PDB file of C-alpha atoms in Angstrom:
ATOM      1  CA  UNK A   1      17.059  24.572  -8.038  1.00 43.00           C
ATOM      2  CA  UNK A   2      14.305  23.253 -10.418  1.00 48.00           C
ATOM      3  CA  UNK A   3      15.099  22.403 -14.148  1.00 48.00           C
ATOM      4  CA  UNK A   4      12.201  22.202 -16.773  1.00 52.00           C
ATOM      5  CA  UNK A   5      14.236  20.268 -19.082  1.00 51.00           C
ATOM      6  CA  UNK A   6      17.437  17.935 -19.119  1.00 53.00           C
ATOM      7  CA  UNK A   7      20.670  19.241 -19.461  1.00 56.00           C
ATOM      8  CA  UNK A   8      21.223  17.890 -23.109  1.00 54.00           C
ATOM      9  CA  UNK A   9      18.007  19.370 -24.225  1.00 52.00           C
ATOM     10  CA  UNK A  10      18.809  20.799 -27.708  1.00 54.00           C
ATOM     11  CA  UNK A  11      19.237  24.611 -27.871  1.00 56.00           C
ATOM     12  CA  UNK A  12      20.196  24.874 -31.111  1.00 55.00           C
ATOM     13  CA  UNK A  13      20.021  22.810 -34.201  1.00 53.00           C
ATOM     14  CA  UNK A  14      22.046  19.939 -32.243  1.00 55.00           C
ATOM     15  CA  UNK A  15      21.581  18.480 -29.190  1.00 51.00           C
ATOM     16  CA  UNK A  16      24.503  18.517 -26.595  1.00 53.00           C
ATOM     17  CA  UNK A  17      26.692  15.454 -25.812  1.00 59.00           C
ATOM     18  CA  UNK A  18      25.187  13.727 -22.851  1.00 62.00           C
ATOM     19  CA  UNK A  19      27.282  14.175 -19.472  1.00 62.00           C
ATOM     20  CA  UNK A  20      29.617  11.563 -19.140  1.00 72.00           C
ATOM     21  CA  UNK A  21      29.888   9.801 -15.676  1.00 78.00           C
ATOM     22  CA  UNK A  22      32.562  10.270 -13.353  1.00 81.00           C
ATOM     23  CA  UNK A  23      35.410   7.284 -12.955  1.00 85.00           C
ATOM     24  CA  UNK A  24      34.591   4.206 -10.925  1.00 87.00           C
ATOM     25  CA  UNK A  25      36.155   3.241  -8.245  1.00 88.00           C
ATOM     26  CA  UNK A  26      37.137  -0.479  -7.909  1.00 91.00           C
ATOM     27  CA  UNK A  27      38.350  -2.781  -4.818  1.00 91.00           C
ATOM     28  CA  UNK A  28      41.223  -4.887  -5.104  1.00 93.00           C
ATOM     29  CA  UNK A  29      40.350  -8.554  -5.066  1.00 93.00           C
ATOM     30  CA  UNK A  30      42.054 -11.883  -5.093  1.00 91.00           C
ATOM     31  CA  UNK A  31      40.723 -14.933  -7.266  1.00 92.00           C
ATOM     32  CA  UNK A  32      41.219 -18.091  -5.017  1.00 91.00           C
ATOM     33  CA  UNK A  33      40.393 -21.672  -6.272  1.00 89.00           C
ATOM     34  CA  UNK A  34      38.160 -23.833  -4.341  1.00 90.00           C
ATOM     35  CA  UNK A  35      39.826 -27.306  -3.005  1.00 87.00           C
ATOM     36  CA  UNK A  36      38.139 -30.578  -3.728  1.00 80.00           C
ATOM     37  CA  UNK A  37      38.993 -32.030  -0.623  1.00 76.00           C
ATOM     38  CA  UNK A  38      37.886 -35.989  -0.404  1.00 67.00           C
ATOM     39  CA  UNK A  39      35.648 -36.420   2.435  1.00 63.00           C
ATOM     40  CA  UNK A  40      34.299 -32.939   2.699  1.00 66.00           C
ATOM     41  CA  UNK A  41      30.422 -33.571   2.553  1.00 61.00           C
ATOM     42  CA  UNK A  42      29.327 -30.269   4.309  1.00 75.00           C
ATOM     43  CA  UNK A  43      27.860 -27.743   1.402  1.00 80.00           C
ATOM     44  CA  UNK A  44      27.897 -24.700   3.772  1.00 89.00           C
ATOM     45  CA  UNK A  45      31.465 -24.757   4.011  1.00 90.00           C
ATOM     46  CA  UNK A  46      34.312 -24.403   1.089  1.00 90.00           C
ATOM     47  CA  UNK A  47      38.123 -24.489   1.411  1.00 88.00           C
ATOM     48  CA  UNK A  48      40.980 -22.710  -0.208  1.00 89.00           C
ATOM     49  CA  UNK A  49      44.756 -23.230   0.104  1.00 84.00           C
ATOM     50  CA  UNK A  50      46.694 -21.075   2.434  1.00 74.00           C
ATOM     51  CA  UNK A  51      48.186 -17.881   0.398  1.00 63.00           C
ATOM     52  CA  UNK A  52      46.760 -18.826  -2.484  1.00 51.00           C
ATOM     53  CA  UNK A  53      47.739 -16.760  -5.721  1.00 49.00           C
ATOM     54  CA  UNK A  54      45.225 -15.335  -7.905  1.00 46.00           C
ATOM     55  CA  UNK A  55      43.929 -17.799 -10.053  1.00 49.00           C
ATOM     56  CA  UNK A  56      45.340 -19.209 -13.452  1.00 45.00           C
ATOM     57  CA  UNK A  57      45.625 -17.279 -16.564  1.00 42.00           C
ATOM     58  CA  UNK A  58      42.944 -15.362 -18.266  1.00 42.00           C
ATOM     59  CA  UNK A  59      40.181 -17.110 -19.589  1.00 46.00           C
ATOM     60  CA  UNK A  60      40.254 -15.662 -23.107  1.00 39.00           C
ATOM     61  CA  UNK A  61      36.574 -15.722 -24.132  1.00 38.00           C
ATOM     62  CA  UNK A  62      35.436 -17.544 -20.671  1.00 42.00           C
ATOM     63  CA  UNK A  63      33.523 -20.448 -22.176  1.00 38.00           C
ATOM     64  CA  UNK A  64      32.240 -22.815 -19.831  1.00 41.00           C
ATOM     65  CA  UNK A  65      30.814 -26.405 -20.078  1.00 35.00           C
ATOM     66  CA  UNK A  66      27.847 -25.997 -17.576  1.00 42.00           C
ATOM     67  CA  UNK A  67      26.588 -22.981 -19.396  1.00 40.00           C
ATOM     68  CA  UNK A  68      23.546 -25.010 -20.772  1.00 39.00           C
ATOM     69  CA  UNK A  69      21.524 -24.458 -18.036  1.00 39.00           C
ATOM     70  CA  UNK A  70      20.325 -21.022 -17.767  1.00 39.00           C
ATOM     71  CA  UNK A  71      17.335 -21.282 -15.839  1.00 37.00           C
ATOM     72  CA  UNK A  72      18.845 -19.662 -12.541  1.00 38.00           C
ATOM     73  CA  UNK A  73      17.956 -22.449 -10.208  1.00 42.00           C
ATOM     74  CA  UNK A  74      19.964 -21.983  -7.441  1.00 41.00           C
ATOM     75  CA  UNK A  75      19.589 -25.249  -6.260  1.00 41.00           C
ATOM     76  CA  UNK A  76      21.621 -26.839  -9.324  1.00 44.00           C
ATOM     77  CA  UNK A  77      25.265 -27.578  -8.569  1.00 42.00           C
ATOM     78  CA  UNK A  78      28.333 -27.159 -10.835  1.00 40.00           C
ATOM     79  CA  UNK A  79      28.975 -30.010 -12.834  1.00 42.00           C
ATOM     80  CA  UNK A  80      32.732 -29.534 -12.365  1.00 38.00           C
ATOM     81  CA  UNK A  81      33.665 -28.449  -8.706  1.00 36.00           C
ATOM     82  CA  UNK A  82      37.147 -27.896  -9.509  1.00 40.00           C
ATOM     83  CA  UNK A  83      36.096 -24.790 -11.308  1.00 70.00           C
ATOM     84  CA  UNK A  84      34.513 -23.049  -8.309  1.00 86.00           C
ATOM     85  CA  UNK A  85      36.541 -20.173  -7.016  1.00 91.00           C
ATOM     86  CA  UNK A  86      36.173 -17.286  -4.445  1.00 93.00           C
ATOM     87  CA  UNK A  87      36.819 -13.687  -5.176  1.00 94.00           C
ATOM     88  CA  UNK A  88      37.994 -12.242  -2.182  1.00 93.00           C
ATOM     89  CA  UNK A  89      38.000  -8.596  -1.098  1.00 91.00           C
ATOM     90  CA  UNK A  90      41.566  -7.137  -0.448  1.00 90.00           C
ATOM     91  CA  UNK A  91      42.658  -3.957   1.506  1.00 85.00           C
ATOM     92  CA  UNK A  92      44.917  -1.044   0.071  1.00 81.00           C
ATOM     93  CA  UNK A  93      47.954  -3.138   1.154  1.00 80.00           C
ATOM     94  CA  UNK A  94      47.025  -6.578  -0.593  1.00 78.00           C
ATOM     95  CA  UNK A  95      45.687  -8.600   2.472  1.00 81.00           C
ATOM     96  CA  UNK A  96      42.910 -10.532   2.071  1.00 82.00           C
ATOM     97  CA  UNK A  97      39.879  -9.561   4.104  1.00 86.00           C
ATOM     98  CA  UNK A  98      37.507 -12.299   5.689  1.00 91.00           C
ATOM     99  CA  UNK A  99      34.551 -11.761   3.009  1.00 93.00           C
ATOM    100  CA  UNK A 100      34.280 -12.858  -0.852  1.00 94.00           C
ATOM    101  CA  UNK A 101      31.914 -14.213  -3.718  1.00 96.00           C
ATOM    102  CA  UNK A 102      31.856 -17.827  -4.172  1.00 95.00           C
ATOM    103  CA  UNK A 103      31.411 -17.649  -8.010  1.00 95.00           C
ATOM    104  CA  UNK A 104      29.385 -20.781  -9.352  1.00 93.00           C
ATOM    105  CA  UNK A 105      27.188 -21.733 -12.312  1.00 91.00           C
ATOM    106  CA  UNK A 106      27.097 -19.516 -15.643  1.00 93.00           C
ATOM    107  CA  UNK A 107      24.331 -17.692 -15.506  1.00 91.00           C
ATOM    108  CA  UNK A 108      24.462 -16.015 -18.834  1.00 89.00           C
ATOM    109  CA  UNK A 109      27.515 -15.217 -21.493  1.00 90.00           C
ATOM    110  CA  UNK A 110      28.150 -11.759 -22.633  1.00 86.00           C
ATOM    111  CA  UNK A 111      30.549 -10.124 -25.119  1.00 89.00           C
ATOM    112  CA  UNK A 112      33.226  -9.514 -22.489  1.00 92.00           C
ATOM    113  CA  UNK A 113      32.743 -12.331 -20.240  1.00 92.00           C
ATOM    114  CA  UNK A 114      29.647 -14.240 -18.373  1.00 94.00           C
ATOM    115  CA  UNK A 115      27.450 -13.561 -15.538  1.00 93.00           C
ATOM    116  CA  UNK A 116      27.799 -16.161 -12.508  1.00 94.00           C
ATOM    117  CA  UNK A 117      25.649 -17.100  -9.893  1.00 94.00           C
ATOM    118  CA  UNK A 118      27.467 -16.501  -6.568  1.00 95.00           C
ATOM    119  CA  UNK A 119      27.173 -16.812  -2.996  1.00 95.00           C
ATOM    120  CA  UNK A 120      28.550 -14.447   0.004  1.00 95.00           C
ATOM    121  CA  UNK A 121      31.358 -16.346   1.687  1.00 95.00           C
ATOM    122  CA  UNK A 122      33.008 -15.273   5.091  1.00 95.00           C
ATOM    123  CA  UNK A 123      36.412 -16.672   6.337  1.00 93.00           C
ATOM    124  CA  UNK A 124      35.920 -19.156   9.405  1.00 88.00           C
ATOM    125  CA  UNK A 125      37.720 -17.835  12.225  1.00 81.00           C
ATOM    126  CA  UNK A 126      39.986 -20.339  13.973  1.00 72.00           C
ATOM    127  CA  UNK A 127      41.954 -19.688  17.398  1.00 62.00           C
ATOM    128  CA  UNK A 128      43.645 -23.257  17.428  1.00 63.00           C
ATOM    129  CA  UNK A 129      47.270 -22.847  17.814  1.00 56.00           C
ATOM    130  CA  UNK A 130      47.843 -26.568  16.961  1.00 59.00           C
ATOM    131  CA  UNK A 131      46.275 -25.810  13.092  1.00 61.00           C
ATOM    132  CA  UNK A 132      49.240 -26.474  10.734  1.00 67.00           C
ATOM    133  CA  UNK A 133      50.516 -23.285   8.982  1.00 64.00           C
ATOM    134  CA  UNK A 134      49.387 -25.200   5.525  1.00 72.00           C
ATOM    135  CA  UNK A 135      46.149 -26.441   6.639  1.00 79.00           C
ATOM    136  CA  UNK A 136      43.203 -25.508   3.956  1.00 87.00           C
ATOM    137  CA  UNK A 137      41.422 -22.183   4.835  1.00 88.00           C
ATOM    138  CA  UNK A 138      37.847 -22.725   5.665  1.00 90.00           C
ATOM    139  CA  UNK A 139      34.917 -20.459   4.211  1.00 93.00           C
ATOM    140  CA  UNK A 140      31.422 -20.683   5.535  1.00 93.00           C
ATOM    141  CA  UNK A 141      28.897 -20.384   2.478  1.00 94.00           C
ATOM    142  CA  UNK A 142      26.091 -17.573   3.649  1.00 93.00           C
ATOM    143  CA  UNK A 143      22.317 -17.883   2.056  1.00 87.00           C
ATOM    144  CA  UNK A 144      23.168 -14.336   0.562  1.00 92.00           C
ATOM    145  CA  UNK A 145      22.882 -14.458  -3.216  1.00 93.00           C
ATOM    146  CA  UNK A 146      24.400 -12.521  -5.738  1.00 93.00           C
ATOM    147  CA  UNK A 147      24.995 -12.323  -9.576  1.00 94.00           C
ATOM    148  CA  UNK A 148      28.904 -11.529 -10.598  1.00 95.00           C
ATOM    149  CA  UNK A 149      29.497 -10.266 -14.105  1.00 94.00           C
ATOM    150  CA  UNK A 150      33.010 -11.426 -14.718  1.00 94.00           C
ATOM    151  CA  UNK A 151      34.617  -9.261 -17.568  1.00 95.00           C
ATOM    152  CA  UNK A 152      38.219 -10.367 -18.886  1.00 94.00           C
ATOM    153  CA  UNK A 153      40.699  -7.429 -19.298  1.00 95.00           C
ATOM    154  CA  UNK A 154      42.029  -8.785 -22.447  1.00 94.00           C
ATOM    155  CA  UNK A 155      38.614  -8.878 -23.994  1.00 94.00           C
ATOM    156  CA  UNK A 156      38.186  -5.517 -22.686  1.00 93.00           C
ATOM    157  CA  UNK A 157      41.150  -4.031 -24.134  1.00 91.00           C
ATOM    158  CA  UNK A 158      40.768  -5.717 -27.483  1.00 91.00           C
ATOM    159  CA  UNK A 159      37.075  -5.417 -28.199  1.00 89.00           C
ATOM    160  CA  UNK A 160      36.003  -1.946 -26.303  1.00 86.00           C
ATOM    161  CA  UNK A 161      36.705   0.313 -28.838  1.00 83.00           C
ATOM    162  CA  UNK A 162      35.158  -1.724 -31.443  1.00 85.00           C
ATOM    163  CA  UNK A 163      31.781  -2.564 -29.906  1.00 85.00           C
ATOM    164  CA  UNK A 164      28.783  -0.393 -29.021  1.00 81.00           C
ATOM    165  CA  UNK A 165      28.563  -2.019 -25.607  1.00 85.00           C
ATOM    166  CA  UNK A 166      31.407  -0.460 -23.219  1.00 88.00           C
ATOM    167  CA  UNK A 167      31.695  -2.649 -19.851  1.00 90.00           C
ATOM    168  CA  UNK A 168      33.707   0.476 -18.223  1.00 90.00           C
ATOM    169  CA  UNK A 169      30.716   2.941 -18.982  1.00 88.00           C
ATOM    170  CA  UNK A 170      28.296   0.478 -17.768  1.00 88.00           C
ATOM    171  CA  UNK A 171      30.068  -0.059 -14.443  1.00 90.00           C
ATOM    172  CA  UNK A 172      30.590   3.979 -14.125  1.00 89.00           C
ATOM    173  CA  UNK A 173      26.936   3.918 -14.618  1.00 85.00           C
ATOM    174  CA  UNK A 174      26.047   1.494 -11.979  1.00 85.00           C
ATOM    175  CA  UNK A 175      28.213   2.921  -9.335  1.00 85.00           C
ATOM    176  CA  UNK A 176      26.714   6.418 -10.162  1.00 83.00           C
ATOM    177  CA  UNK A 177      23.338   4.886  -9.227  1.00 80.00           C
ATOM    178  CA  UNK A 178      24.664   3.150  -6.074  1.00 80.00           C
ATOM    179  CA  UNK A 179      26.002   6.700  -4.823  1.00 81.00           C
ATOM    180  CA  UNK A 180      23.113   8.132  -5.578  1.00 77.00           C
ATOM    181  CA  UNK A 181      20.875   5.702  -3.461  1.00 76.00           C
ATOM    182  CA  UNK A 182      23.344   5.615  -0.674  1.00 77.00           C
ATOM    183  CA  UNK A 183      23.253   9.694  -0.538  1.00 79.00           C
ATOM    184  CA  UNK A 184      19.373   9.638  -0.921  1.00 77.00           C
ATOM    185  CA  UNK A 185      18.461   7.002   1.233  1.00 76.00           C
ATOM    186  CA  UNK A 186      21.302   6.129   3.906  1.00 78.00           C
ATOM    187  CA  UNK A 187      18.930   4.019   6.038  1.00 80.00           C
ATOM    188  CA  UNK A 188      18.205   1.460   3.093  1.00 77.00           C
ATOM    189  CA  UNK A 189      19.855  -1.313   1.812  1.00 77.00           C
ATOM    190  CA  UNK A 190      20.744  -1.988  -1.707  1.00 73.00           C
ATOM    191  CA  UNK A 191      18.171  -4.403  -2.023  1.00 73.00           C
ATOM    192  CA  UNK A 192      15.467  -2.295  -0.448  1.00 75.00           C
ATOM    193  CA  UNK A 193      16.576   0.488  -2.935  1.00 71.00           C
ATOM    194  CA  UNK A 194      16.068  -1.599  -6.087  1.00 73.00           C
ATOM    195  CA  UNK A 195      12.787  -3.015  -5.150  1.00 74.00           C
ATOM    196  CA  UNK A 196      11.573   0.500  -4.587  1.00 71.00           C
ATOM    197  CA  UNK A 197      13.066   2.132  -7.716  1.00 73.00           C
ATOM    198  CA  UNK A 198      12.869  -1.058 -10.404  1.00 77.00           C
ATOM    199  CA  UNK A 199      16.530  -0.181 -11.036  1.00 79.00           C
ATOM    200  CA  UNK A 200      19.456  -2.485 -10.359  1.00 79.00           C
ATOM    201  CA  UNK A 201      22.396  -0.684  -8.879  1.00 77.00           C
ATOM    202  CA  UNK A 202      25.908  -1.971  -8.117  1.00 83.00           C
ATOM    203  CA  UNK A 203      26.812  -4.000  -4.911  1.00 87.00           C
ATOM    204  CA  UNK A 204      30.399  -3.967  -5.405  1.00 91.00           C
ATOM    205  CA  UNK A 205      32.893  -3.332  -8.160  1.00 93.00           C
ATOM    206  CA  UNK A 206      36.168  -5.567  -7.671  1.00 95.00           C
ATOM    207  CA  UNK A 207      39.050  -6.176 -10.101  1.00 94.00           C
ATOM    208  CA  UNK A 208      42.192  -8.055 -10.343  1.00 93.00           C
ATOM    209  CA  UNK A 209      45.037  -8.420 -12.916  1.00 92.00           C
ATOM    210  CA  UNK A 210      42.537 -10.577 -15.132  1.00 94.00           C
ATOM    211  CA  UNK A 211      39.341  -9.599 -14.172  1.00 95.00           C
ATOM    212  CA  UNK A 212      36.778  -6.884 -13.615  1.00 95.00           C
ATOM    213  CA  UNK A 213      33.819  -7.813 -11.638  1.00 96.00           C
ATOM    214  CA  UNK A 214      30.503  -6.317 -11.018  1.00 94.00           C
ATOM    215  CA  UNK A 215      28.536  -7.752  -8.350  1.00 94.00           C
ATOM    216  CA  UNK A 216      24.975  -7.206  -8.561  1.00 90.00           C
ATOM    217  CA  UNK A 217      21.891  -8.366  -6.726  1.00 88.00           C
ATOM    218  CA  UNK A 218      20.448 -11.642  -7.579  1.00 91.00           C
ATOM    219  CA  UNK A 219      16.939 -11.651  -9.800  1.00 86.00           C
ATOM    220  CA  UNK A 220      15.852 -15.063  -9.575  1.00 85.00           C
ATOM    221  CA  UNK A 221      13.203 -14.465 -12.006  1.00 83.00           C
ATOM    222  CA  UNK A 222      15.413 -13.938 -15.181  1.00 80.00           C
ATOM    223  CA  UNK A 223      15.623 -11.444 -17.903  1.00 82.00           C
ATOM    224  CA  UNK A 224      12.385  -9.683 -18.932  1.00 85.00           C
ATOM    225  CA  UNK A 225      13.403 -10.201 -22.599  1.00 85.00           C
ATOM    226  CA  UNK A 226      13.615 -13.645 -21.945  1.00 84.00           C
ATOM    227  CA  UNK A 227      10.244 -13.615 -20.865  1.00 85.00           C
ATOM    228  CA  UNK A 228       8.675 -11.785 -23.412  1.00 88.00           C
ATOM    229  CA  UNK A 229      10.511 -14.034 -26.466  1.00 87.00           C
ATOM    230  CA  UNK A 230      11.577 -17.512 -26.583  1.00 82.00           C
ATOM    231  CA  UNK A 231      14.343 -17.334 -29.521  1.00 76.00           C
ATOM    232  CA  UNK A 232      14.864 -21.203 -29.147  1.00 78.00           C
ATOM    233  CA  UNK A 233      11.009 -21.337 -30.072  1.00 80.00           C
ATOM    234  CA  UNK A 234      10.417 -18.427 -31.910  1.00 80.00           C
ATOM    235  CA  UNK A 235       7.626 -17.744 -30.005  1.00 86.00           C
ATOM    236  CA  UNK A 236       6.603 -14.435 -28.238  1.00 87.00           C
ATOM    237  CA  UNK A 237       4.375 -13.723 -25.323  1.00 86.00           C
ATOM    238  CA  UNK A 238       1.053 -12.306 -25.609  1.00 88.00           C
ATOM    239  CA  UNK A 239       0.663  -9.831 -22.597  1.00 89.00           C
ATOM    240  CA  UNK A 240      -3.210  -9.134 -21.367  1.00 92.00           C
ATOM    241  CA  UNK A 241      -3.778  -5.631 -21.184  1.00 94.00           C
ATOM    242  CA  UNK A 242      -3.731  -5.610 -17.252  1.00 94.00           C
ATOM    243  CA  UNK A 243       0.014  -7.185 -17.381  1.00 92.00           C
ATOM    244  CA  UNK A 244       1.284  -4.834 -20.509  1.00 92.00           C
ATOM    245  CA  UNK A 245       0.005  -1.631 -18.389  1.00 94.00           C
ATOM    246  CA  UNK A 246       1.770  -2.965 -15.186  1.00 92.00           C
ATOM    247  CA  UNK A 247       5.063  -3.294 -16.915  1.00 90.00           C
ATOM    248  CA  UNK A 248       5.003  -0.082 -18.645  1.00 91.00           C
ATOM    249  CA  UNK A 249       4.223   1.645 -15.492  1.00 90.00           C
ATOM    250  CA  UNK A 250       7.173   0.284 -14.102  1.00 87.00           C
ATOM    251  CA  UNK A 251       9.498   1.051 -17.040  1.00 86.00           C
ATOM    252  CA  UNK A 252       7.965   4.948 -16.515  1.00 86.00           C
ATOM    253  CA  UNK A 253       8.705   4.738 -12.855  1.00 83.00           C
ATOM    254  CA  UNK A 254      12.186   3.717 -14.075  1.00 82.00           C
ATOM    255  CA  UNK A 255      12.754   6.746 -16.615  1.00 80.00           C
ATOM    256  CA  UNK A 256      11.811   8.763 -13.738  1.00 77.00           C
ATOM    257  CA  UNK A 257      14.197   7.556 -11.243  1.00 74.00           C
ATOM    258  CA  UNK A 258      17.106   7.673 -13.914  1.00 73.00           C
ATOM    259  CA  UNK A 259      16.143  11.125 -14.728  1.00 70.00           C
ATOM    260  CA  UNK A 260      16.753  12.561 -11.292  1.00 62.00           C
ATOM    261  CA  UNK A 261      20.088  12.159 -10.024  1.00 55.00           C
ATOM    262  CA  UNK A 262      21.390  13.242 -13.628  1.00 52.00           C
ATOM    263  CA  UNK A 263      19.426  16.652 -13.197  1.00 45.00           C
ATOM    264  CA  UNK A 264      19.411  17.209  -9.550  1.00 43.00           C
ATOM    265  CA  UNK A 265      22.796  16.034  -8.388  1.00 40.00           C
TER     266      UNK A 265
END
């Protein structure tokens, strides 16, 4: 069935409220602290304690000393290795799975938390029966990059009703787009779908007792706004006509993509 207008197109003096997104589904997660082992020199392996509990208490506004570098250069190391942690995916029974996200430096702070550069890690399987039960657990660091928006439940509960920005609604919208991609492009990866549509979907939605995590593809070019405006210098980038036309065309493509699932699904 075809429609010639959106569902919230005004039919009287007042327009209808936009349709709300369906509730999101979050996968249970567990936060593990990365150990700073003496003599460990392999950067492609990190270690956690066996049976490590959730990480320390909720960092209320989650400030971080290494937030002064917003360059998104993945080669930079964290200044404080003890702050590294892994968010491990769990099953319905609370058992940790063999995959997780290694949270590294802060890319940007936000109202409800911060966005961190992350790498996918996989638990190393060992069949050595002589390994002590309390031996550190090894995680192999893959080259798969992503960005994790780490939002504090404490801050969400306190500020959600007082701010225009709603992190729960944002997660609902991103998961809605993700499901649309999966239904319409079952043979394409999230990255391929994002490049083709210019819209960033969610890769994973995770949560634990302290945080809500929105896992997204990593874009190494930074934010478009930061490209246009240098707030520190108080200057703006002047685009050529051809460059402005190229960006405007991409924005129009995004408007088309975002309108499609809402009208036709």
